[in-house]
Coordinates of C-alpha atoms in Angstrom, one line a residue:
X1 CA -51.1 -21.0 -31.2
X2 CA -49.6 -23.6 -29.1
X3 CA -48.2 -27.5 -29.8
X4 CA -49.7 -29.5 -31.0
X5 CA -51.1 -26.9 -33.6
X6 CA -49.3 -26.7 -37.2
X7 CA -45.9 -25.0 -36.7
X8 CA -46.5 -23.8 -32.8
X9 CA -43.2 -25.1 -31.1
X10 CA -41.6 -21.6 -31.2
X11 CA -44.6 -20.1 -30.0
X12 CA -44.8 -22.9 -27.5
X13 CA -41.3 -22.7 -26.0
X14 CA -41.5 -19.0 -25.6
X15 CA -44.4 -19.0 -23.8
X16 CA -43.8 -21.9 -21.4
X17 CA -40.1 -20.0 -21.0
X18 CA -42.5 -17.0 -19.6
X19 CA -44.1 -19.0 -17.3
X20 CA -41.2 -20.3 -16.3
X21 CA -39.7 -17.1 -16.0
X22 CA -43.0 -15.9 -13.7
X23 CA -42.3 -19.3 -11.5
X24 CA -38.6 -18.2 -11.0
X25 CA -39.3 -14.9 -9.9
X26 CA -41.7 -16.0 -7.1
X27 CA -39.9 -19.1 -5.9
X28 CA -37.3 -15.9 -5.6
X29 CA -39.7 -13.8 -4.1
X30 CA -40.9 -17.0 -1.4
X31 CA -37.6 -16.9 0.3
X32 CA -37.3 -13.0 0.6
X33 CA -37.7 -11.6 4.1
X34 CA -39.0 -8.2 2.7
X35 CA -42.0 -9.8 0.8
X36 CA -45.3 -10.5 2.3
X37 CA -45.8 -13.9 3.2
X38 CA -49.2 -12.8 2.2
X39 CA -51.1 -10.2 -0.3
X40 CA -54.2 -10.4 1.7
X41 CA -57.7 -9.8 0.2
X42 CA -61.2 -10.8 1.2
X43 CA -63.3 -12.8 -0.9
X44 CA -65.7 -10.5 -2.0
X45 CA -62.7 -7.8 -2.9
X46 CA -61.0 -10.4 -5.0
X47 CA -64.0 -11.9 -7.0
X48 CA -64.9 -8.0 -8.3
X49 CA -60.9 -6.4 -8.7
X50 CA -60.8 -9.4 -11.0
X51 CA -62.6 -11.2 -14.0
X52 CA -62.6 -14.7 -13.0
X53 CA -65.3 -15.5 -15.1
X54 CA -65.2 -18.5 -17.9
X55 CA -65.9 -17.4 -21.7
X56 CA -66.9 -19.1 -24.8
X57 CA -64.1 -17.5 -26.8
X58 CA -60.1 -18.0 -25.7
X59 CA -57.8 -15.5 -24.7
X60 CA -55.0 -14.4 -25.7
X61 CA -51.4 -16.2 -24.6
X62 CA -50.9 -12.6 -22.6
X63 CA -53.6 -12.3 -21.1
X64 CA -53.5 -16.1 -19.9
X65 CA -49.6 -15.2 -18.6
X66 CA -51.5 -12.3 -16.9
X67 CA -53.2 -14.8 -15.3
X68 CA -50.5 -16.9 -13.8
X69 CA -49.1 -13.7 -12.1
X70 CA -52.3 -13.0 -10.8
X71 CA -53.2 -15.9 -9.4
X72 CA -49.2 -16.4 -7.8
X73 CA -49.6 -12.5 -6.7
X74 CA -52.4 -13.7 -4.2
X75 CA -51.2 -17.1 -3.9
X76 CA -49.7 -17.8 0.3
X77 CA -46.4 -18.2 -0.2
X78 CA -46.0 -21.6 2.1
X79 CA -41.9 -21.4 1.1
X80 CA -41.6 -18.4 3.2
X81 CA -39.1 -18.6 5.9
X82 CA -42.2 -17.1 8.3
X83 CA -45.1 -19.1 7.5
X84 CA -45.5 -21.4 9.7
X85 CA -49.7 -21.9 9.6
X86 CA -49.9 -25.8 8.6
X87 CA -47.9 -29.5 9.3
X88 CA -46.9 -28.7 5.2
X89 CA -44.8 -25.7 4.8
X90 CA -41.2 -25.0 3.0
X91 CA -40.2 -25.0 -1.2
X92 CA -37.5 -27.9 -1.8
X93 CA -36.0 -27.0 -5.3
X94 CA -35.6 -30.9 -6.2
X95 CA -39.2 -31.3 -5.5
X96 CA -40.6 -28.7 -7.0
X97 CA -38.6 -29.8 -10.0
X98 CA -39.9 -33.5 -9.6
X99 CA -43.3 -32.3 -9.8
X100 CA -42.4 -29.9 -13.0
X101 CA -41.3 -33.6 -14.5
X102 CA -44.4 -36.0 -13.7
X103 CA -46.9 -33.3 -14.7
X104 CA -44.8 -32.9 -18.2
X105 CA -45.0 -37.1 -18.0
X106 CA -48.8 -36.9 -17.3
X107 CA -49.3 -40.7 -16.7
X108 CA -51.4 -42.7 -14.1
X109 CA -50.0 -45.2 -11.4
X110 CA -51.8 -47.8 -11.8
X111 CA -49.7 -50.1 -14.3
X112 CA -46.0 -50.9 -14.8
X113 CA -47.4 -50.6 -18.4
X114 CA -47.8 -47.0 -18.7
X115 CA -45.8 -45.9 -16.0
X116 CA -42.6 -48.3 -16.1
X117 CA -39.7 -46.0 -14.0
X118 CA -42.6 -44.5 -11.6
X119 CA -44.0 -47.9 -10.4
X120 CA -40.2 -49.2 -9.3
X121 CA -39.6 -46.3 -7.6
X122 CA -42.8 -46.6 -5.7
X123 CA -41.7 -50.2 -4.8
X124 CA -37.9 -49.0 -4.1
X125 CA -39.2 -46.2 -2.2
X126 CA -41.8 -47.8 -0.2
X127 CA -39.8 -50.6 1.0
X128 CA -37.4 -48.3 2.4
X129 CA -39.7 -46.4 4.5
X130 CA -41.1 -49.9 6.0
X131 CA -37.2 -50.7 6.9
X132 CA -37.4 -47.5 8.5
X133 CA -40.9 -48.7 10.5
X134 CA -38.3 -51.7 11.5
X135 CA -40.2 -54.6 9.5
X136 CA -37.1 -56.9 8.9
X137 CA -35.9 -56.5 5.0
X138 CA -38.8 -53.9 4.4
X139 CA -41.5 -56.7 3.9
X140 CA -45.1 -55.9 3.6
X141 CA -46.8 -53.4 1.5
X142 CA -48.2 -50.1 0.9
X143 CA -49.6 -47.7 -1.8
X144 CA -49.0 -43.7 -2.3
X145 CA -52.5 -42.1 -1.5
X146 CA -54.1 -38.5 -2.1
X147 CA -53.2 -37.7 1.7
X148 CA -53.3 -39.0 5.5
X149 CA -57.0 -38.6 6.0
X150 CA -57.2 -41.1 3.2
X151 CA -54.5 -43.3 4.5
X152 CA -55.9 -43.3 7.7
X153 CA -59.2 -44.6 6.2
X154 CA -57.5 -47.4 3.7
X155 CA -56.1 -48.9 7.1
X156 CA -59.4 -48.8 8.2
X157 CA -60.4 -50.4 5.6
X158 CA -58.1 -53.3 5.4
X159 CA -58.2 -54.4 9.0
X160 CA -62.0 -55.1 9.1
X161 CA -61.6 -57.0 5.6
X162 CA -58.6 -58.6 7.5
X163 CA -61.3 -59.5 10.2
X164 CA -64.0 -60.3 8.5
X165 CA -63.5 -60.4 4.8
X166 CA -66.8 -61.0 3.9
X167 CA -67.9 -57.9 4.2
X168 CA -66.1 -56.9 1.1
X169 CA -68.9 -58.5 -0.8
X170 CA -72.0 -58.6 1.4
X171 CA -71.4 -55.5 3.2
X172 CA -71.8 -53.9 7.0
X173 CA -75.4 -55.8 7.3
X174 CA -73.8 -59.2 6.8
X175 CA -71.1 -58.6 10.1
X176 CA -71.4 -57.6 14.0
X177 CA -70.9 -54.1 15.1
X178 CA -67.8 -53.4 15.0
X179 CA -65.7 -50.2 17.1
X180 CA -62.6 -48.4 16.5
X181 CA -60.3 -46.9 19.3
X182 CA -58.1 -43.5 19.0
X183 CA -56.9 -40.9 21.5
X184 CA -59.5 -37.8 21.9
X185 CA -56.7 -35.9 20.6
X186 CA -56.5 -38.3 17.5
X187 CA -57.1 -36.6 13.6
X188 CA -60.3 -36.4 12.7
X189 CA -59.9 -38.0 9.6
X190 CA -60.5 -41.6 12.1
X191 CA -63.8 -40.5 12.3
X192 CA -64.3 -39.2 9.1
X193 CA -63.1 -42.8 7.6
X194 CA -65.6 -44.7 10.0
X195 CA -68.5 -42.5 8.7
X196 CA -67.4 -43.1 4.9
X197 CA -66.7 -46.5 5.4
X198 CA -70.0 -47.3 6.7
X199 CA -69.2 -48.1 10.5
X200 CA -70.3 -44.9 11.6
X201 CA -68.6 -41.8 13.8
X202 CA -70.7 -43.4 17.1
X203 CA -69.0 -46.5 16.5
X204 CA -65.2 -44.7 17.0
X205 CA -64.5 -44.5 20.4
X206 CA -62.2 -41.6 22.0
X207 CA -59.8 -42.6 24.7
X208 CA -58.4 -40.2 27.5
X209 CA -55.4 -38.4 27.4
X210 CA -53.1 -37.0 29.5
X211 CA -52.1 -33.8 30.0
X212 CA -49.4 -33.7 27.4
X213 CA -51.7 -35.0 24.9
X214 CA -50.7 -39.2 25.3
X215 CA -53.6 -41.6 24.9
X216 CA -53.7 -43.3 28.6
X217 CA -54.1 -47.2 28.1
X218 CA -55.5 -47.9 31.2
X219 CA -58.5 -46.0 29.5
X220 CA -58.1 -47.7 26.2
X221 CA -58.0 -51.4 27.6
X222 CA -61.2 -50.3 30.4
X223 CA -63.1 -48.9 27.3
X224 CA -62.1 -52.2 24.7
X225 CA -63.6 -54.8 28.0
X226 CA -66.7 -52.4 27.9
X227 CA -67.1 -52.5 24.5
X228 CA -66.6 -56.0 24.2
X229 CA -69.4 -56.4 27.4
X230 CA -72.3 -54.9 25.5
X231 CA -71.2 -57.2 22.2
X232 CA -69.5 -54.9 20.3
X233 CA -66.3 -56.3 18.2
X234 CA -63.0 -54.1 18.3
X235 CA -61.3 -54.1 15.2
X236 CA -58.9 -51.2 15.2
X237 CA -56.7 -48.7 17.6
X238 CA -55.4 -45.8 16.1
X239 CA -52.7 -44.5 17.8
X240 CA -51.1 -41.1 17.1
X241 CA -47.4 -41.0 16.4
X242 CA -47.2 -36.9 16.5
X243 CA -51.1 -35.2 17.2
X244 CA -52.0 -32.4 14.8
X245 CA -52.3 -29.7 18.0
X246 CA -50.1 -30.9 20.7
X247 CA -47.4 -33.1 18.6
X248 CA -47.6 -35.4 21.2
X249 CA -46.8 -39.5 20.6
X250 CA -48.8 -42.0 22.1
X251 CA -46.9 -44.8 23.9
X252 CA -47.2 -47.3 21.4
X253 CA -45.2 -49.9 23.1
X254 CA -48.1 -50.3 25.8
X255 CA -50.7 -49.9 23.1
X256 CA -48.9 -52.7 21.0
X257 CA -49.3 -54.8 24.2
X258 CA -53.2 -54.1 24.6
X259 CA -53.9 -55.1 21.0
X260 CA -51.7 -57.7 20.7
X261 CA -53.5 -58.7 23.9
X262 CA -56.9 -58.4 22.4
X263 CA -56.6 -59.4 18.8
X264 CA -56.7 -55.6 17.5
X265 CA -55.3 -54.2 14.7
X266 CA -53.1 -51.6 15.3
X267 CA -52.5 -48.8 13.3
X268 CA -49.9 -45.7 13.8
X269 CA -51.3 -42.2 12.5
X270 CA -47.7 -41.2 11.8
X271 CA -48.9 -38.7 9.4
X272 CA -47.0 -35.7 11.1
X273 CA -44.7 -37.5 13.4
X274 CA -43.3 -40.6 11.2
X275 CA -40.6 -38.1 9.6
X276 CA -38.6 -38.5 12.6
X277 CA -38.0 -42.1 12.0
X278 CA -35.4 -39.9 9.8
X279 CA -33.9 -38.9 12.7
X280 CA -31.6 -40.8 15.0
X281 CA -32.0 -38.1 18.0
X282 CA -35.6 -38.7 17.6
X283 CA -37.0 -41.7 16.1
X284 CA -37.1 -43.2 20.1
X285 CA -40.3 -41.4 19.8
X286 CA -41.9 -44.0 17.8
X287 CA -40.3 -46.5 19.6
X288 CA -43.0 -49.3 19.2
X289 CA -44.5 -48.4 15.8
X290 CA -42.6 -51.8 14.5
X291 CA -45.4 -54.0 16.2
X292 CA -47.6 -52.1 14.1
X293 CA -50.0 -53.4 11.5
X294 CA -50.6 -50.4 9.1
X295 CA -48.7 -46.9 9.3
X296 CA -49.9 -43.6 7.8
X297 CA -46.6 -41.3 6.6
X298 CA -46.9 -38.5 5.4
X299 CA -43.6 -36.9 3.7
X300 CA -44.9 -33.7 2.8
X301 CA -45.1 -32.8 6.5
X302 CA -42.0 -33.1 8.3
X303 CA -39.9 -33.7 5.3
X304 CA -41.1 -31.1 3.0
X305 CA -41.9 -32.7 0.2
X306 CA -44.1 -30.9 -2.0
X307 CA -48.2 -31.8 -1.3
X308 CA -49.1 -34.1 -2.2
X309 CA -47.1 -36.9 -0.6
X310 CA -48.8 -39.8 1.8
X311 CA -47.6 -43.1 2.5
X312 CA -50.1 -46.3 4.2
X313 CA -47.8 -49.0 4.9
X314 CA -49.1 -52.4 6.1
X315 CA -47.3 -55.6 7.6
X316 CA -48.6 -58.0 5.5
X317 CA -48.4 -58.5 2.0
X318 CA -51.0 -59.2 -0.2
X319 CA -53.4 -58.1 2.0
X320 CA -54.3 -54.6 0.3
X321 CA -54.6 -56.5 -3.1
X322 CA -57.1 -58.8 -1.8
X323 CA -59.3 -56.3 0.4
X324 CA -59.5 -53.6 -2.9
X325 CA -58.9 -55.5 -6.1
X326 CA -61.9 -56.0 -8.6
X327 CA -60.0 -57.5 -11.4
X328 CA -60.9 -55.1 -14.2
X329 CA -59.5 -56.9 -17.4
X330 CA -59.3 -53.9 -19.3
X331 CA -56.3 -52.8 -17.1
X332 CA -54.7 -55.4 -15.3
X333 CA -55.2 -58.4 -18.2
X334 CA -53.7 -61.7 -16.5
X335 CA -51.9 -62.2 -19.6
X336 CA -49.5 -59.7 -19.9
X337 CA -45.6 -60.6 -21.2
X338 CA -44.1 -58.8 -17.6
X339 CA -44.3 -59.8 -13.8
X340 CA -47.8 -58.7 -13.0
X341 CA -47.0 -57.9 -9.7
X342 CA -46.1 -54.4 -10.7
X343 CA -49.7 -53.6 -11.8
X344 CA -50.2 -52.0 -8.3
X345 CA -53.4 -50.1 -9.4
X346 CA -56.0 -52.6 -8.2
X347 CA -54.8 -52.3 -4.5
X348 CA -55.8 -48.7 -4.3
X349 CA -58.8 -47.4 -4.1
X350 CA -58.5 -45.2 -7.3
X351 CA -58.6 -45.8 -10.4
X352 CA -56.5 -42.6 -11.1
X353 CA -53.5 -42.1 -9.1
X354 CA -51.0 -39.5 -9.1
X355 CA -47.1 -39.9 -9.4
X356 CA -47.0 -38.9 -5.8
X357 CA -43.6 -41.0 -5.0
X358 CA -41.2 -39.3 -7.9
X359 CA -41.1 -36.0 -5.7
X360 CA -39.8 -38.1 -2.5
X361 CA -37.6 -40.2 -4.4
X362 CA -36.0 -37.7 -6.2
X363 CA -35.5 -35.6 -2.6
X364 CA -34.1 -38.5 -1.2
X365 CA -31.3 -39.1 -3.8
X366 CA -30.6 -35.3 -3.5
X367 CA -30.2 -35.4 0.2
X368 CA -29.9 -38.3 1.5
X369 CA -31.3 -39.6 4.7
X370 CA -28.9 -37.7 6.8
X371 CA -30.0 -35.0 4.8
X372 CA -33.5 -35.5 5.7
X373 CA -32.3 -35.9 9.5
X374 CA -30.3 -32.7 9.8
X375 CA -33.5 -31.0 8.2
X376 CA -35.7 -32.5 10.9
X377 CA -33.4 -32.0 13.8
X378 CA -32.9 -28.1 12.5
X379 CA -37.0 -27.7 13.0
X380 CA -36.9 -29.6 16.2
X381 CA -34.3 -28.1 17.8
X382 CA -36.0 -24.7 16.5
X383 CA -38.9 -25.4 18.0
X384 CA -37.3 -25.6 21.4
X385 CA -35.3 -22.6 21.0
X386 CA -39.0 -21.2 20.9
X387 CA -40.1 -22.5 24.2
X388 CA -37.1 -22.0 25.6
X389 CA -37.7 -17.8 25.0
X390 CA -40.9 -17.7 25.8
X391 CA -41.8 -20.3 29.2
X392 CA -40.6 -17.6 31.3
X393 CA -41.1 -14.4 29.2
X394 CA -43.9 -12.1 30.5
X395 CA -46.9 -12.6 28.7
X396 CA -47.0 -15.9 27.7
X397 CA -48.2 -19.2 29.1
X398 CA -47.8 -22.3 28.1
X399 CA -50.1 -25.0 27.4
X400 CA -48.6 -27.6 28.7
X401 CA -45.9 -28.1 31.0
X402 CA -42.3 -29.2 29.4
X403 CA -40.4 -29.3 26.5
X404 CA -42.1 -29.7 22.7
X405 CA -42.0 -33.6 21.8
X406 CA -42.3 -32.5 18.4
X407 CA -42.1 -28.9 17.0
X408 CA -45.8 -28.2 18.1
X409 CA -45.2 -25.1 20.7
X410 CA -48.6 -24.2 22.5
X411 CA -48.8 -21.0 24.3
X412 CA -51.1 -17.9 25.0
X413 CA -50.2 -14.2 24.7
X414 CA -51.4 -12.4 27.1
X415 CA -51.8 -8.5 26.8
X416 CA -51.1 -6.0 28.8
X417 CA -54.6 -5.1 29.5
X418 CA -55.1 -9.3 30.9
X419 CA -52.0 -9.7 33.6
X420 CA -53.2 -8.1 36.6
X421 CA -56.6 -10.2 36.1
X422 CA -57.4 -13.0 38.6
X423 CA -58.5 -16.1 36.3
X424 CA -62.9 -15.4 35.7
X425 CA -65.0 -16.3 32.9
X426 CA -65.1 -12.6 32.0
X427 CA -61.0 -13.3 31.9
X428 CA -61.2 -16.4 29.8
X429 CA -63.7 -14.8 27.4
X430 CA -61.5 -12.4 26.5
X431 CA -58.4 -13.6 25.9
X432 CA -60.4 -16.5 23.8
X433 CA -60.7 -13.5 21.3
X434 CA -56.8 -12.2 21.6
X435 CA -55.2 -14.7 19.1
X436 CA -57.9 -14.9 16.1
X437 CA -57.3 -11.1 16.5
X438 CA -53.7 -11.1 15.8
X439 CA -54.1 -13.7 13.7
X440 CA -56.0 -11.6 11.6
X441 CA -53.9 -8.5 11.9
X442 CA -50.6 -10.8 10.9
X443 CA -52.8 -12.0 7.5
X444 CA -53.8 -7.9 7.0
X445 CA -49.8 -6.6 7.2
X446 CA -48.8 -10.1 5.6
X447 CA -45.9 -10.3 7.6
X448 CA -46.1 -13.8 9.1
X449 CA -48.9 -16.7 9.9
X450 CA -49.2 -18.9 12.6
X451 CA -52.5 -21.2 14.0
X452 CA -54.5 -21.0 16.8
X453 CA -57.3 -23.2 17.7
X454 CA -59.3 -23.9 21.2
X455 CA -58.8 -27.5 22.7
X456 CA -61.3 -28.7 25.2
X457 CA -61.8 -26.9 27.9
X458 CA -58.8 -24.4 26.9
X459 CA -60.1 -21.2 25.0
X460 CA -58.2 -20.2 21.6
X461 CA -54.3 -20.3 21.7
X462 CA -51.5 -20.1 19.0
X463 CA -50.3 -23.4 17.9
X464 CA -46.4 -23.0 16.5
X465 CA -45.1 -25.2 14.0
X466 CA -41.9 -25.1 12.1
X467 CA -41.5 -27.9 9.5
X468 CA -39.7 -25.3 6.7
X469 CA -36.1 -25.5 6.6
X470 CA -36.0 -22.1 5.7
X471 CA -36.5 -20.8 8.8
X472 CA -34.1 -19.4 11.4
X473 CA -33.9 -18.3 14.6
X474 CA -34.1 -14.9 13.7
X475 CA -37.6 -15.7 12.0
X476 CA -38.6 -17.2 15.4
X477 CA -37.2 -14.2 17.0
X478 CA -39.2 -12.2 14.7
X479 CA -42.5 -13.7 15.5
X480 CA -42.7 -13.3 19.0
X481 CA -42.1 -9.5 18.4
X482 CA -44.8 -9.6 15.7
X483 CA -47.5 -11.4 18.1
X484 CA -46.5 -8.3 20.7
X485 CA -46.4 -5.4 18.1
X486 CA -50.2 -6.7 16.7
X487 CA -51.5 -7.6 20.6
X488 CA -50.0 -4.6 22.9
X489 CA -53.5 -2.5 22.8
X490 CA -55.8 -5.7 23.0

């Protein structure tokens, strides 16, 4: 019934005006304190309320409709003021409507060619977030990937060809082993890139932290000399400019020092922490990351731009061209009538890419960076209004000592039935099961979300993070009497 069959356009606009009409209503319904931030369902109860199944013969158009409320009536809604579960949460309008627009463009990154207006903004855009990093005039490079895991790995990538760019053709057999460095509180995506890349999760090597979460580079210089001593090769420190648990921010400064020192690549996982370069209040916080070599950013984090939105930035130009390009001529033909510099699809990785940068862009021109900075300071200073309620507030402790560095707030609840116990194993054991317990019950009422994890040798805690510019302090106020409405009796 629909374009581009004979005579379908009125058919087609009213039925993409009812979708459109379902999207309104729950972008409406994501910003509504009354709604459930969640309709939750277990698996099993969803698969058999529900035909899910794929048939040889189509539906109807209603039934299909029927299917888009469906799946949105189940659907988390990450816009709501009181979701605060993941590093990505919050609904920007201008994004969402940015992404509405490249998915009705439908076209690939990888030449000016086919994607003329997308590939200069990419350029525009990406420049401005390495004047941001504080390389002078924006130099260097960089590419939009599918997210900071695979960021994290294309920087990877590019300092061993940097090192030893043989390897590109003759492989891991044909140079020395080679180790990588990152805090024990780094992403795990490091490790995951060392195992895809061929180097191998033994060959990444954690380095202390302290108590608030900081690599220690005492420990990272001791453990490069070691490595070095047995005949390894360092090749790459990973430093972490805002962890995924604590929010901490290694002290890049000294770590710049130590590579610089050793002939090390340096790269800033900035994938949750590089927003506040935004930020004139905060961005002392990264204080360093300019001596960097490569920097992972991810925008759909801090800044809430809609997923999927990750930056790698790298110093040098050219560099990511000559690590990943294969000179396909069916694409990037060398004798094309524009400046072929603009074919950026053979420095990626993909062959398919996205139009990842259009949302940011687009965001940008609608706020502004001090609109981006009074968005970031409003989370930040929200997260310490948190802390700030609940570091002396019977039953809760803290993780750590001292103020958030980002808007990562770590604390236990502790029930009623727990104070009066002396710290035991029997003690620890069971208020390691207190938080996935009202984790659960929060996901059953759908009245809020929040994370919890165990770290070390610290059993399971609630990890805060605010990164939606929806929320207020009343939302914060409401969580803490949520966690002790759902833990009283435990």
């Amino acid at each position: 019934d629909l374009l581009p069959a004979c005579d379908g356009e009125i058919t087609t606009m009213s039925f993409l005006q009812d979708v459109v009409d379902i999207l309104l209503q729950y972008v409406a319904k994501s910003f509504d304190r009354s709604t459930k931030v969640i309709d939750f369902h277990y698996p099993n109860e969803l698969l058999q309320e529900y035909n899910w199944e794929l048939a040889d013969q189509p539906q109807t158009l209603e039934e299909i409709l029927l299917n888009c409320r469906t799946t949105l009536k189940y659907a988390i809604k990450t816009g709501h003021p009181r979701y605060f579960n993941q590093l990505s949460t919050g609904l920007d309008m201008v994004g969402l409507a940015a992404d509405w627009l490249t998915s009705a463009a439908n076209t690939n990154m990888f030449t000016y060619e086919i994607a003329p207006v997308f590939v200069l903004l990419e350029y525009v855009t990406l420049r401005k977030m390495r004047e941001l990093v504080g390389w002078p005039g924006g130099c260097g490079d960089g590419i939009f990937s599918p997210g900071g895991a695979i960021s994290n790995m294309y920087a990877m990538l590019i300092a061993r060809f940097k090192m030893f760019p043989e390897v590109k053709e003759k492989g891991m057999a044909a140079i020395p082993r080679l180790v990588a460095f990152t805090s024990e509180h780094s992403h795990f995506s490091v490790k995951k890139g060392a195992a895809a890349l061929g180097i191998g999760t033994d060959s990444v090597i954690l380095i202390r932290c302290d108590e608030r979460g900081k690599m220690i580079p005492s420990d990272l210089e001791r453990r490069i000399l070691e490595a070095k001593q047995k005949g390894f090769v360092p090749f790459l420190v990973s430093a972490t400019a805002g962890t995924t648990v604590y929010g901490a921010f290694d002290p890049l400064i000294a770590i710049a020092d130590i590579c610089k020192k050793y002939k090390i690549w340096m790269h800033v996982d900035g994938a949750w922490g590089g927003g506040l370069l935004m930020s004139r209040k905060h961005k002392w916080k990264l204080n360093g990351v300019e001596r960097a070599n490569s920097v992972t950013w991810n925008p759909h984090k801090m800044m809430g731009v809609p997923l999927q939105c990750s930056a790698l930035l790298v110093r040098e130009e050219g560099l990511m061209q000559s690590c990943n390009q294969m000179h396909a001529s069916y694409l990037f033909q060398q004798d094309k009538h524009y400046d072929l510099s603009y074919d950026t699809g053979d420095k990626a990785l993909q062959c398919g890419r996205h139009v990842d940068v259009f949302k940011l862009w687009l965001m940008w021109r609608a706020k502004g960076t001090t609109g981006f900075e009074a968005q970031i300071d409003k989370c930040l200073e929200l997260a310490e209004y948190l802390y700030n309620k609940i570091k002396n507030r019977e039953g809760y402790e803290m993780v750590f000592d001292g103020k958030p560095q980002h808007t990562n707030v770590c604390f236990w609840y502790i029930p009623p039935s727990l104070r009066g116990m002396e710290n035991s194993e029997e003690r620890l054991s069971r208020l390691a099961k207190v938080a996935p317990v009202i984790k659960a019950r929060m996901m059953e009422y759908g009245t809020t979300m929040v994370s919890y994890q165990p770290l070390g040798d610290k059993v399971n805690f609630f990890r805060m993070v605010i990164s939606n510019p929806a929320a207020t302090h009343q939302d914060i106020d409401f969580l803490i009497d949520e966690i002790e409405r759902l833990g009283q009796d435990l």
